[in-house]
XYZ file of C-alpha atoms in Angstrom:
689
model
C 133.262 78.900 89.709
C 134.908 79.523 93.054
C 132.565 79.968 96.003
C 133.028 82.460 98.846
C 134.041 80.966 102.151
C 136.574 81.514 104.925
C 139.091 84.023 103.691
C 142.109 82.299 102.087
C 145.698 83.466 102.201
C 146.987 84.687 98.863
C 150.160 86.312 97.673
C 149.956 90.046 98.468
C 150.289 90.964 94.788
C 147.523 88.604 93.700
C 145.287 89.675 96.565
C 145.782 93.311 95.617
C 144.979 92.471 91.986
C 141.791 90.639 93.009
C 140.694 93.603 95.133
C 141.414 96.006 92.263
C 139.557 93.851 89.722
C 136.499 93.534 92.006
C 136.511 97.286 92.595
C 136.919 98.101 88.878
C 134.361 95.551 87.657
C 131.754 96.727 90.169
C 132.348 100.288 89.005
C 131.882 99.256 85.366
C 128.691 97.360 86.329
C 127.425 100.558 87.954
C 128.242 102.586 84.834
C 126.547 100.049 82.560
C 123.504 98.909 84.541
C 122.672 102.005 86.612
C 123.988 105.031 84.705
C 123.582 103.445 81.246
C 126.917 105.079 80.396
C 129.709 102.484 79.966
C 133.316 103.640 79.647
C 134.823 100.366 78.390
C 133.784 97.921 75.673
C 132.062 94.608 76.378
C 135.203 92.801 75.179
C 137.383 94.705 77.659
C 134.924 93.973 80.471
C 134.876 90.261 79.607
C 138.688 90.178 79.656
C 138.792 91.713 83.160
C 136.123 89.292 84.401
C 137.996 86.322 82.946
C 141.180 87.401 84.714
C 139.302 87.698 88.023
C 137.828 84.200 87.640
C 141.264 82.749 86.926
C 142.740 84.415 90.016
C 139.863 83.228 92.215
C 140.330 79.650 90.991
C 144.067 79.838 91.521
C 144.064 81.396 94.993
C 140.714 80.288 96.399
C 140.140 83.905 97.470
C 136.626 85.107 96.595
C 135.518 88.452 98.011
C 131.847 88.721 99.105
C 131.110 91.485 96.575
C 132.885 89.806 93.669
C 130.814 90.038 90.455
C 131.443 86.313 89.946
C 129.010 85.680 92.819
C 125.966 87.028 90.977
C 125.128 83.674 89.343
C 125.602 80.011 89.965
C 123.615 79.203 93.107
C 122.031 75.714 93.078
C 118.230 75.542 92.602
C 116.148 75.996 95.754
C 113.531 73.558 96.990
C 111.320 76.452 98.136
C 111.584 79.998 99.481
C 111.915 80.473 103.218
C 109.939 83.231 104.948
C 111.553 86.482 106.094
C 110.019 88.789 108.710
C 110.537 92.485 107.922
C 112.115 94.405 110.803
C 109.752 97.271 109.934
C 106.476 96.671 108.031
C 106.519 97.418 104.295
C 103.287 99.385 104.145
C 101.292 100.049 100.988
C 100.461 103.574 99.831
C 97.112 105.338 99.757
C 96.041 106.259 96.219
C 94.913 109.577 94.741
C 93.241 109.753 91.334
C 92.930 113.513 90.819
C 94.677 116.786 91.610
C 91.964 117.562 94.165
C 92.691 114.304 96.001
C 96.406 115.188 96.100
C 95.486 118.604 97.539
C 93.303 116.864 100.117
C 96.309 114.724 101.101
C 98.272 117.958 101.663
C 95.434 119.382 103.784
C 95.370 116.214 105.924
C 99.115 116.441 106.502
C 98.873 120.106 107.540
C 95.847 119.453 109.723
C 97.607 116.623 111.521
C 100.781 118.672 112.026
C 98.814 121.763 113.043
C 100.420 124.077 110.482
C 99.377 126.257 107.561
C 102.880 126.569 106.120
C 103.823 124.891 102.846
C 105.208 121.378 103.314
C 108.300 120.205 101.428
C 107.743 116.987 99.476
C 109.726 114.661 97.239
C 108.123 113.540 93.968
C 109.201 110.559 91.869
C 107.712 108.188 89.256
C 105.846 105.145 90.570
C 107.538 102.116 89.038
C 105.163 99.265 88.200
C 107.277 96.401 89.517
C 107.801 94.069 92.470
C 108.563 95.661 95.852
C 111.688 94.278 97.543
C 113.820 94.861 100.634
C 117.627 94.569 100.556
C 119.065 93.961 104.012
C 122.754 94.836 104.417
C 124.626 93.590 107.502
C 127.988 95.245 108.196
C 128.022 96.515 104.630
C 127.322 93.220 102.824
C 124.050 92.144 101.210
C 122.742 89.530 103.638
C 119.111 89.041 102.616
C 116.783 90.164 99.852
C 113.063 89.596 100.351
C 109.763 90.324 98.641
C 107.166 92.582 100.244
C 104.760 89.656 100.783
C 101.912 90.745 103.044
C 103.925 93.727 104.288
C 105.021 91.949 107.470
C 106.526 88.772 106.055
C 108.020 88.143 102.619
C 110.018 85.461 100.793
C 113.791 85.130 100.801
C 114.839 85.734 97.169
C 118.479 86.615 97.896
C 120.034 84.243 95.349
C 117.856 85.713 92.600
C 118.337 89.367 93.530
C 122.117 88.829 93.515
C 121.858 88.188 89.765
C 120.623 91.759 89.168
C 123.772 93.708 88.288
C 122.283 97.043 89.372
C 121.975 95.851 93.001
C 125.192 96.459 95.010
C 126.532 93.385 96.788
C 128.341 95.621 99.299
C 127.950 99.183 100.573
C 130.550 101.782 99.750
C 131.938 104.027 102.450
C 133.866 103.507 105.672
C 132.656 102.399 108.057
C 129.453 100.927 106.590
C 126.246 100.999 108.691
C 125.852 98.047 111.041
C 122.475 97.394 109.392
C 120.592 99.050 106.564
C 117.379 97.788 104.928
C 117.048 99.424 101.511
C 113.671 99.316 99.779
C 112.883 99.534 96.117
C 111.263 98.016 93.076
C 112.452 95.278 90.701
C 111.119 95.773 87.193
C 111.561 94.725 83.582
C 111.857 97.158 80.678
C 108.969 97.076 78.188
C 111.134 95.988 75.227
C 112.750 93.208 77.253
C 109.309 92.094 78.456
C 108.052 91.856 74.875
C 111.137 89.898 73.807
C 110.651 87.465 76.718
C 107.010 86.958 75.723
C 108.008 86.295 72.107
C 110.388 83.597 73.340
C 107.731 82.041 75.604
C 105.148 82.024 72.807
C 107.641 80.392 70.411
C 108.128 77.597 72.984
C 104.365 77.143 73.278
C 104.253 78.639 76.780
C 101.676 81.149 78.063
C 103.019 84.729 77.894
C 103.204 87.010 80.933
C 100.287 89.438 81.278
C 102.446 92.547 81.830
C 106.011 93.619 82.743
C 105.210 93.584 86.457
C 104.110 89.937 86.348
C 107.195 89.103 84.303
C 109.460 90.720 86.907
C 107.645 89.014 89.798
C 107.753 85.634 88.062
C 111.463 86.048 87.356
C 112.313 86.976 90.952
C 110.332 83.990 92.281
C 112.183 81.380 90.196
C 113.552 78.531 92.309
C 116.411 78.237 89.792
C 118.461 81.454 89.912
C 120.059 80.713 86.542
C 116.666 81.400 84.937
C 116.459 84.731 86.778
C 119.996 85.575 85.621
C 119.004 85.073 81.952
C 116.227 87.646 82.265
C 117.098 91.318 82.189
C 115.851 92.740 85.464
C 116.437 96.238 86.806
C 115.929 97.938 90.151
C 115.045 101.381 91.502
C 115.674 102.072 95.219
C 113.649 104.786 96.925
C 113.652 104.269 100.690
C 115.088 102.758 103.843
C 113.495 100.575 106.526
C 115.328 99.458 109.650
C 118.777 100.976 110.142
C 121.615 100.948 112.653
C 124.557 103.295 112.260
C 123.030 105.406 109.486
C 120.939 108.506 110.010
C 119.254 110.838 107.556
C 117.276 113.981 108.282
C 115.301 114.104 105.029
C 114.022 111.832 102.292
C 116.074 113.840 99.785
C 119.260 113.324 101.814
C 118.497 109.585 101.943
C 118.071 109.432 98.164
C 121.338 111.336 97.673
C 123.106 108.845 99.953
C 121.651 105.899 98.019
C 122.818 107.418 94.737
C 126.318 108.038 96.143
C 126.394 104.422 97.370
C 125.746 103.384 93.729
C 122.184 102.243 94.211
C 119.902 102.812 91.226
C 117.380 105.492 92.192
C 114.209 106.668 90.409
C 114.495 108.977 87.418
C 112.972 112.472 87.408
C 113.062 112.867 91.193
C 112.367 116.359 92.437
C 112.125 118.309 95.686
C 108.980 120.485 95.743
C 107.752 123.045 98.264
C 103.994 123.286 98.478
C 101.393 121.123 96.821
C 101.121 123.178 93.625
C 104.808 122.539 92.878
C 104.116 118.868 93.538
C 101.232 118.837 91.046
C 103.350 120.630 88.431
C 106.029 117.940 88.638
C 103.442 115.130 88.586
C 102.294 116.615 85.281
C 105.901 116.641 84.019
C 106.287 112.958 84.884
C 102.964 112.071 83.242
C 103.952 113.870 80.035
C 107.363 112.164 79.993
C 106.277 108.643 80.888
C 105.865 107.570 77.256
C 109.637 108.083 76.916
C 110.453 105.790 79.862
C 111.827 102.350 79.068
C 109.722 100.947 81.934
C 106.055 101.000 82.946
C 105.200 103.910 85.271
C 101.622 103.922 86.521
C 101.791 107.055 88.655
C 103.890 109.351 90.830
C 104.765 109.022 94.530
C 104.648 112.039 96.849
C 106.396 111.892 100.257
C 106.884 114.380 103.074
C 110.588 115.222 102.873
C 111.353 115.816 106.561
C 111.839 112.419 108.244
C 111.039 113.860 111.685
C 107.672 114.958 110.305
C 107.198 111.481 108.816
C 107.681 110.054 112.322
C 105.109 112.473 113.754
C 102.604 111.645 111.046
C 103.064 107.904 111.552
C 100.810 105.393 109.834
C 97.316 104.033 109.775
C 96.942 100.267 109.901
C 98.224 99.691 106.357
C 99.326 103.050 104.949
C 101.732 105.801 106.023
C 100.104 109.212 106.492
C 103.146 110.959 105.009
C 102.946 109.562 101.462
C 100.448 109.165 98.648
C 100.556 107.550 95.207
C 98.955 109.579 92.432
C 97.702 107.129 89.802
C 97.815 108.179 86.162
C 94.620 107.845 84.125
C 94.117 104.339 82.788
C 95.229 103.230 79.339
C 92.405 102.659 76.866
C 91.908 100.746 73.626
C 89.058 100.035 71.175
C 88.126 96.473 70.236
C 85.168 94.115 69.642
C 83.355 91.731 72.035
C 83.492 88.296 70.387
C 81.819 86.284 73.182
C 80.289 86.837 76.644
C 80.779 83.794 78.855
C 79.568 83.266 82.475
C 82.359 82.314 84.884
C 81.806 80.779 88.341
C 83.978 81.825 91.282
C 84.759 80.007 94.541
C 81.846 81.721 96.338
C 79.372 80.683 93.614
C 79.050 84.171 92.098
C 78.570 83.974 88.334
C 80.458 86.775 86.574
C 80.118 87.656 82.877
C 83.490 87.675 81.074
C 83.883 89.378 77.694
C 86.243 87.648 75.280
C 87.675 90.342 73.041
C 89.425 90.651 69.749
C 93.030 91.097 71.024
C 94.060 94.736 71.362
C 97.176 96.495 72.704
C 96.377 98.621 75.767
C 99.210 100.366 77.581
C 101.886 98.027 76.209
C 99.939 94.834 77.026
C 97.756 92.657 74.784
C 94.236 92.418 76.219
C 91.969 89.593 75.060
C 89.324 89.473 77.775
C 87.649 91.780 80.236
C 85.294 91.582 83.177
C 81.756 92.919 82.751
C 81.279 92.724 86.558
C 77.608 91.638 86.650
C 74.428 91.533 84.576
C 73.180 94.857 85.948
C 76.321 96.392 84.483
C 75.706 94.666 81.137
C 72.168 96.055 81.143
C 73.308 99.543 82.118
C 75.893 99.681 79.347
C 73.729 97.645 76.966
C 76.794 95.564 76.068
C 76.243 92.898 73.425
C 78.246 90.275 71.562
C 79.609 91.981 68.439
C 79.719 95.468 69.994
C 82.676 97.774 69.481
C 83.814 98.798 72.961
C 86.391 100.912 74.780
C 88.514 98.833 77.176
C 90.421 100.384 80.062
C 93.422 99.018 81.901
C 95.077 100.637 84.933
C 98.127 98.980 86.472
C 97.324 95.442 87.613
C 93.564 96.002 87.642
C 91.705 93.514 85.427
C 90.797 95.293 82.155
C 87.150 96.334 81.971
C 84.739 97.695 79.386
C 84.077 101.383 80.031
C 82.028 102.343 76.984
C 79.983 100.764 74.196
C 80.253 102.459 70.783
C 76.586 102.104 69.872
C 77.023 104.191 66.737
C 79.162 101.343 65.340
C 76.332 98.798 65.525
C 75.309 96.929 62.367
C 72.213 95.163 63.713
C 73.933 91.793 64.086
C 74.855 92.353 67.749
C 73.359 89.905 70.248
C 72.242 90.371 73.880
C 73.297 87.799 76.474
C 70.711 87.226 79.252
C 71.635 86.212 82.819
C 72.132 82.435 83.159
C 69.364 80.366 84.737
C 71.641 77.357 85.222
C 75.255 77.142 86.369
C 77.585 76.621 83.379
C 79.722 74.281 85.506
C 77.260 72.016 87.331
C 73.816 72.813 85.906
C 72.413 73.855 89.303
C 69.902 76.669 89.585
C 71.294 80.217 89.560
C 69.477 82.787 91.722
C 69.772 86.430 92.610
C 69.033 87.184 96.239
C 67.039 90.276 97.124
C 69.266 93.325 97.556
C 72.220 91.758 95.714
C 73.484 92.394 92.193
C 75.242 89.022 91.935
C 73.765 85.859 90.477
C 74.882 82.862 92.505
C 75.045 79.128 91.812
C 73.175 77.109 94.464
C 75.056 73.875 93.799
C 76.689 72.751 97.041
C 79.059 70.487 95.106
C 79.617 72.741 92.104
C 83.087 71.624 90.903
C 84.259 75.164 90.111
C 83.361 76.346 93.602
C 84.907 73.305 95.273
C 88.139 73.687 93.314
C 88.204 77.429 93.855
C 87.905 77.053 97.635
C 90.711 74.485 97.722
C 92.956 76.610 95.472
C 92.335 79.591 97.726
C 93.094 77.597 100.871
C 96.390 76.460 99.330
C 97.325 79.880 97.905
C 100.489 81.757 98.852
C 98.750 84.262 101.146
C 96.916 81.468 102.949
C 98.346 78.007 103.776
C 100.957 78.314 101.000
C 100.897 74.723 99.726
C 103.326 74.718 96.796
C 102.087 72.358 94.068
C 98.354 72.755 94.732
C 97.638 75.130 91.890
C 94.696 75.174 89.500
C 95.743 72.173 87.361
C 96.638 69.827 90.206
C 93.548 70.759 92.224
C 91.367 70.054 89.165
C 93.107 66.682 88.689
C 92.711 65.673 92.335
C 89.064 66.722 92.318
C 88.281 64.872 89.087
C 89.807 61.683 90.537
C 87.683 62.032 93.680
C 90.611 62.604 96.031
C 89.658 66.066 97.324
C 86.205 67.600 97.812
C 87.030 69.865 100.764
C 90.269 71.262 102.124
C 90.139 68.739 104.970
C 90.750 66.092 102.268
C 94.148 67.646 101.519
C 95.460 66.212 104.775
C 94.198 62.721 103.938
C 96.183 62.477 100.706
C 98.809 59.736 100.547
C 101.900 59.619 98.407
C 100.674 56.477 96.646
C 97.483 58.388 95.663
C 99.621 60.962 93.888
C 101.915 58.446 92.182
C 98.863 56.886 90.530
C 98.093 60.195 88.788
C 99.497 61.632 85.540
C 102.150 64.394 85.910
C 103.272 63.025 89.291
C 106.605 61.248 89.690
C 108.483 60.265 92.843
C 110.030 63.702 93.460
C 106.958 65.830 92.589
C 104.723 63.603 94.745
C 107.129 63.841 97.682
C 107.433 67.619 97.239
C 103.659 68.028 97.458
C 103.424 65.773 100.507
C 106.195 67.811 102.174
C 104.387 71.066 101.344
C 101.134 69.714 102.813
C 102.957 68.629 105.975
C 104.633 72.058 106.282
C 101.249 73.786 105.946
C 100.070 72.150 109.169
C 102.116 74.766 111.045
C 100.376 78.049 110.301
C 99.202 81.317 111.839
C 95.666 82.361 112.664
C 95.776 85.267 110.169
C 96.800 82.993 107.274
C 94.306 80.311 108.291
C 91.375 82.745 108.513
C 92.223 84.134 105.077
C 92.472 80.609 103.677
C 88.968 79.706 104.859
C 87.581 81.948 102.121
C 84.944 83.649 104.278
C 83.120 86.210 102.089
C 84.575 89.753 102.378
C 87.478 88.537 104.569
C 90.699 89.358 102.739
C 94.243 89.282 104.120
C 93.849 92.606 105.940
C 90.569 91.659 107.640
C 92.050 88.280 108.627
C 95.008 90.037 110.251
C 92.683 92.383 112.151
C 90.715 89.424 113.481
C 93.928 87.713 114.553
C 94.999 90.818 116.427
C 91.772 90.904 118.439
C 91.128 87.195 119.098
C 93.630 84.909 120.777
C 92.561 81.657 119.112
C 90.297 80.182 116.459
C 87.964 78.869 119.164
C 87.328 82.441 120.368
C 85.467 83.040 117.094
C 83.056 80.108 117.417
C 79.525 81.506 117.771
C 80.756 85.123 117.593
C 78.111 87.849 117.264
C 78.221 90.479 114.474
C 78.223 93.247 117.115
C 81.435 91.921 118.635
C 83.146 92.087 115.216
C 81.995 95.644 114.438
C 83.667 96.824 117.626
C 86.947 96.288 115.779
C 88.119 99.333 113.864
C 87.637 99.023 110.081
C 85.268 96.055 110.410
C 81.982 96.893 108.721
C 78.597 95.217 108.818
C 79.166 92.980 105.780
C 82.371 91.499 107.178
C 80.855 91.138 110.659
C 77.783 89.321 109.347
C 79.865 87.032 107.103
C 82.228 86.089 109.955
C 79.354 85.529 112.381
C 77.465 83.364 109.889
C 80.535 81.268 109.088
C 81.445 80.534 112.706
C 77.807 80.076 113.656
C 77.396 77.254 111.110
C 77.688 73.883 112.840
C 79.159 72.058 109.824
C 81.884 74.698 109.478
C 82.903 74.382 113.134
C 82.927 70.611 112.711
C 85.276 70.934 109.710
C 87.583 73.226 111.672
C 87.779 70.740 114.534
C 88.465 68.025 111.972
C 91.384 70.024 110.544
C 92.915 70.277 113.999
C 92.445 66.552 114.502
C 94.312 65.998 111.224
C 97.312 67.837 112.654
C 96.827 71.489 111.692
C 98.429 73.625 114.429
C 97.563 77.306 114.568
C 99.666 79.886 116.394
C 98.826 83.564 116.690
C 101.855 85.884 116.835
C 99.587 88.801 115.864
C 97.556 88.744 119.089
C 98.401 91.770 121.177
C 101.249 92.503 118.746
C 102.122 96.197 118.759
C 99.676 97.928 116.449
C 100.923 100.997 114.592
C 100.327 104.001 116.831
C 97.289 106.022 115.991
C 97.043 109.781 116.190
C 97.336 110.200 119.946
C 97.587 113.959 119.507
C 94.469 114.139 117.352
C 91.369 115.904 118.649
C 89.229 112.768 118.160
C 91.581 110.340 119.912
C 89.689 107.627 121.807
C 86.316 108.393 120.162
C 84.311 106.066 117.913
C 82.071 107.379 115.095
C 79.520 105.979 112.674
C 78.639 107.944 109.524
C 75.199 107.822 107.878
C 73.440 109.771 105.159
C 74.581 112.014 102.301
C 77.204 114.687 103.041
C 79.305 117.233 101.137
C 82.008 114.567 100.920
C 81.815 110.839 100.344
C 81.447 108.553 103.338
C 84.974 107.229 102.738
C 86.408 110.754 102.848
C 84.510 111.630 106.039
C 85.742 108.434 107.710
C 89.284 109.279 106.583
C 88.957 112.707 108.262
C 87.918 111.002 111.481
C 90.806 108.553 111.402
C 93.347 111.255 110.518
C 92.300 113.049 113.708
C 92.823 109.924 115.824
C 89.215 108.718 115.939
C 87.760 105.386 114.930
C 85.168 105.037 112.158
C 83.055 101.882 112.188
C 80.259 100.633 109.978
C 77.528 100.008 112.526
C 76.246 101.498 115.769
C 77.124 99.614 118.969
C 77.498 100.342 122.682
C 81.061 101.496 122.018
C 79.912 104.208 119.548
C 80.389 107.760 120.841
C 78.874 109.778 117.951
C 76.601 109.191 114.974
C 77.424 111.695 112.195
C 74.117 112.339 110.398
C 73.736 113.710 106.867
C 70.745 113.932 104.533
C 68.578 110.816 104.042
C 70.226 108.827 106.866
C 69.730 105.113 107.366
C 66.696 104.332 109.538
C 68.347 101.304 111.149
C 71.327 103.322 112.363
C 69.121 106.121 113.665
C 66.930 103.671 115.568
C 69.911 101.779 116.984
C 71.602 105.037 118.053
C 68.385 106.222 119.728
C 68.020 102.935 121.608
C 71.625 103.075 122.838
C 71.493 106.835 123.570
C 74.395 107.555 121.211
C 75.028 111.274 120.622
C 74.081 112.627 117.193
C 76.080 115.343 115.390
C 75.977 116.931 111.946
C 78.794 117.078 109.408
C 79.398 120.722 110.370
C 79.677 119.772 114.046
C 82.194 117.089 113.103
C 84.295 119.763 111.388
C 84.020 121.865 114.536
C 85.310 118.918 116.571
C 88.251 118.586 114.237
C 89.221 122.183 114.899
C 88.033 122.916 118.437
C 87.502 119.651 120.283
C 84.379 117.745 121.271
C 80.987 119.493 121.298
C 78.321 118.222 123.686
C 76.396 116.501 120.890
C 72.645 116.007 120.649
C 70.837 113.071 122.185
C 67.895 111.630 120.244
């Protein structure tokens, strides 16, 4: 197949024919893959495509948006990283009509209006979020969402999706336009793919979303091309030379430019119209060819979106309503304890396979032994299993009326199933934890986590290879990763010259990392990717965290007491600091581009701007909702009282420790009602203890 390159000279007639064929074939692709309404037969299409290929071979002229360029790229060694020009934020979730109405009230409160807001409503596709970056009208880069700030370059794979335009229509095209959407796989095509994988003896994909994500992340684009992927585009990121006033206008432009857009989109004025259309989508979703796990609601006016802005991870102008979970009835065949990387022993229910929401479920988490006791779940019980989106299926109900008397209780383990060490439950915790310092499951889990994609991203250090290296005594801690030699790997099964070299290259590449990724990779309890990024934004270097106090951590917005204590304990442990210094001595170099990076603007116009609050006690709303009210008004809600706290919001049965700490520091105390008054009228004087 001819490859695009510097434009070649061709006879005017042949050039004109190539241009016409490219234009016509792209139109027929649009009719077939986007509109699902072809106007020519497959045989006629194939004849046109064959003629185009012949002309390209003859003349050497290959246009950038030629349909011949959708397949044929050589396999990649690995995906390079792509920084998003604008962050790809996640959406806040709502699980009831009342929560959607509360979202509307927050929007109005922030904007200072009582008038009905105009919203767009569309189905929430359960797929893989992507960004398509067009430069001067041509598709330049396609990337995954990643952590929202940095994704993977999957351009060669996205080019194989016929529904994605390779060039923008219209003259002149925008200088730059980043189009955002979802790549997904239809349910029938997902099931067919799984049948093929099972026939080959391979493990099937868990759900259509995983199948789509796995297909997009293939290093060999020919594999992606063989799988039937679709796309739905619903938004725009960075742009130069294109301007829209409303979300609806943007969607209309995308449709006119032949992008696939979501089905059943609607413009709605007022939240009750929004809820009515959400109900329409929910009732129709069983007719969709794809998995839809909810509906997305967005403020239509883009100027209002700009005013509303975003919190740290979520825009204030959008919410995702999640449909009720799918449920199925099955039988618990076994309950088996499973050890995680932090030593927590979790009971896993192995189930008689059952179809739940289009996916076969064969196991479910039972969370902990308190939960088993509360539900009185036993081996042999008939149970109701619930699955919502990508959440691990869980048992929601035991059908006790179905019992025959043969059911068997499973007590908490006294010994670790992996290493035989004692299992204990610390006071105040629900989790049972293995005390074995060298428990193989914990050791392997920590190393796998350190090497995972969101952390140090060491391709080739997955579960099987980590287990092999650990069994052979080559790795016991992630510092050992950097002591591996190529000859060590070549002595192991499954490793040949190329695979050994690839892993050594990946290990070497991981030595250049960022503080946020490194902190996440350390596996500190309660420190996920978001918390790691927050720490990186507030501390210049790793050394700044050595010996850190919990109080210093809780001064950071969104850092609660559990995270603060876990971080302080980790960096206060001498052996941990020693290991960190050892990693640096082995060549790990940590940069911190997040430090002092521009943080999304908070609500400068809000009545609580610049004020810090701590919430304690029972109130008319949940603590999470009260903290959300504070943040929507520009304030900061933290988990513990410190010298930087301005107000303690006190409900019924407040925590004694917070009251005492607030009294000692002379922090002002207000009630829930006084907080509401502040939201509407500004700061009251408050009451000193």
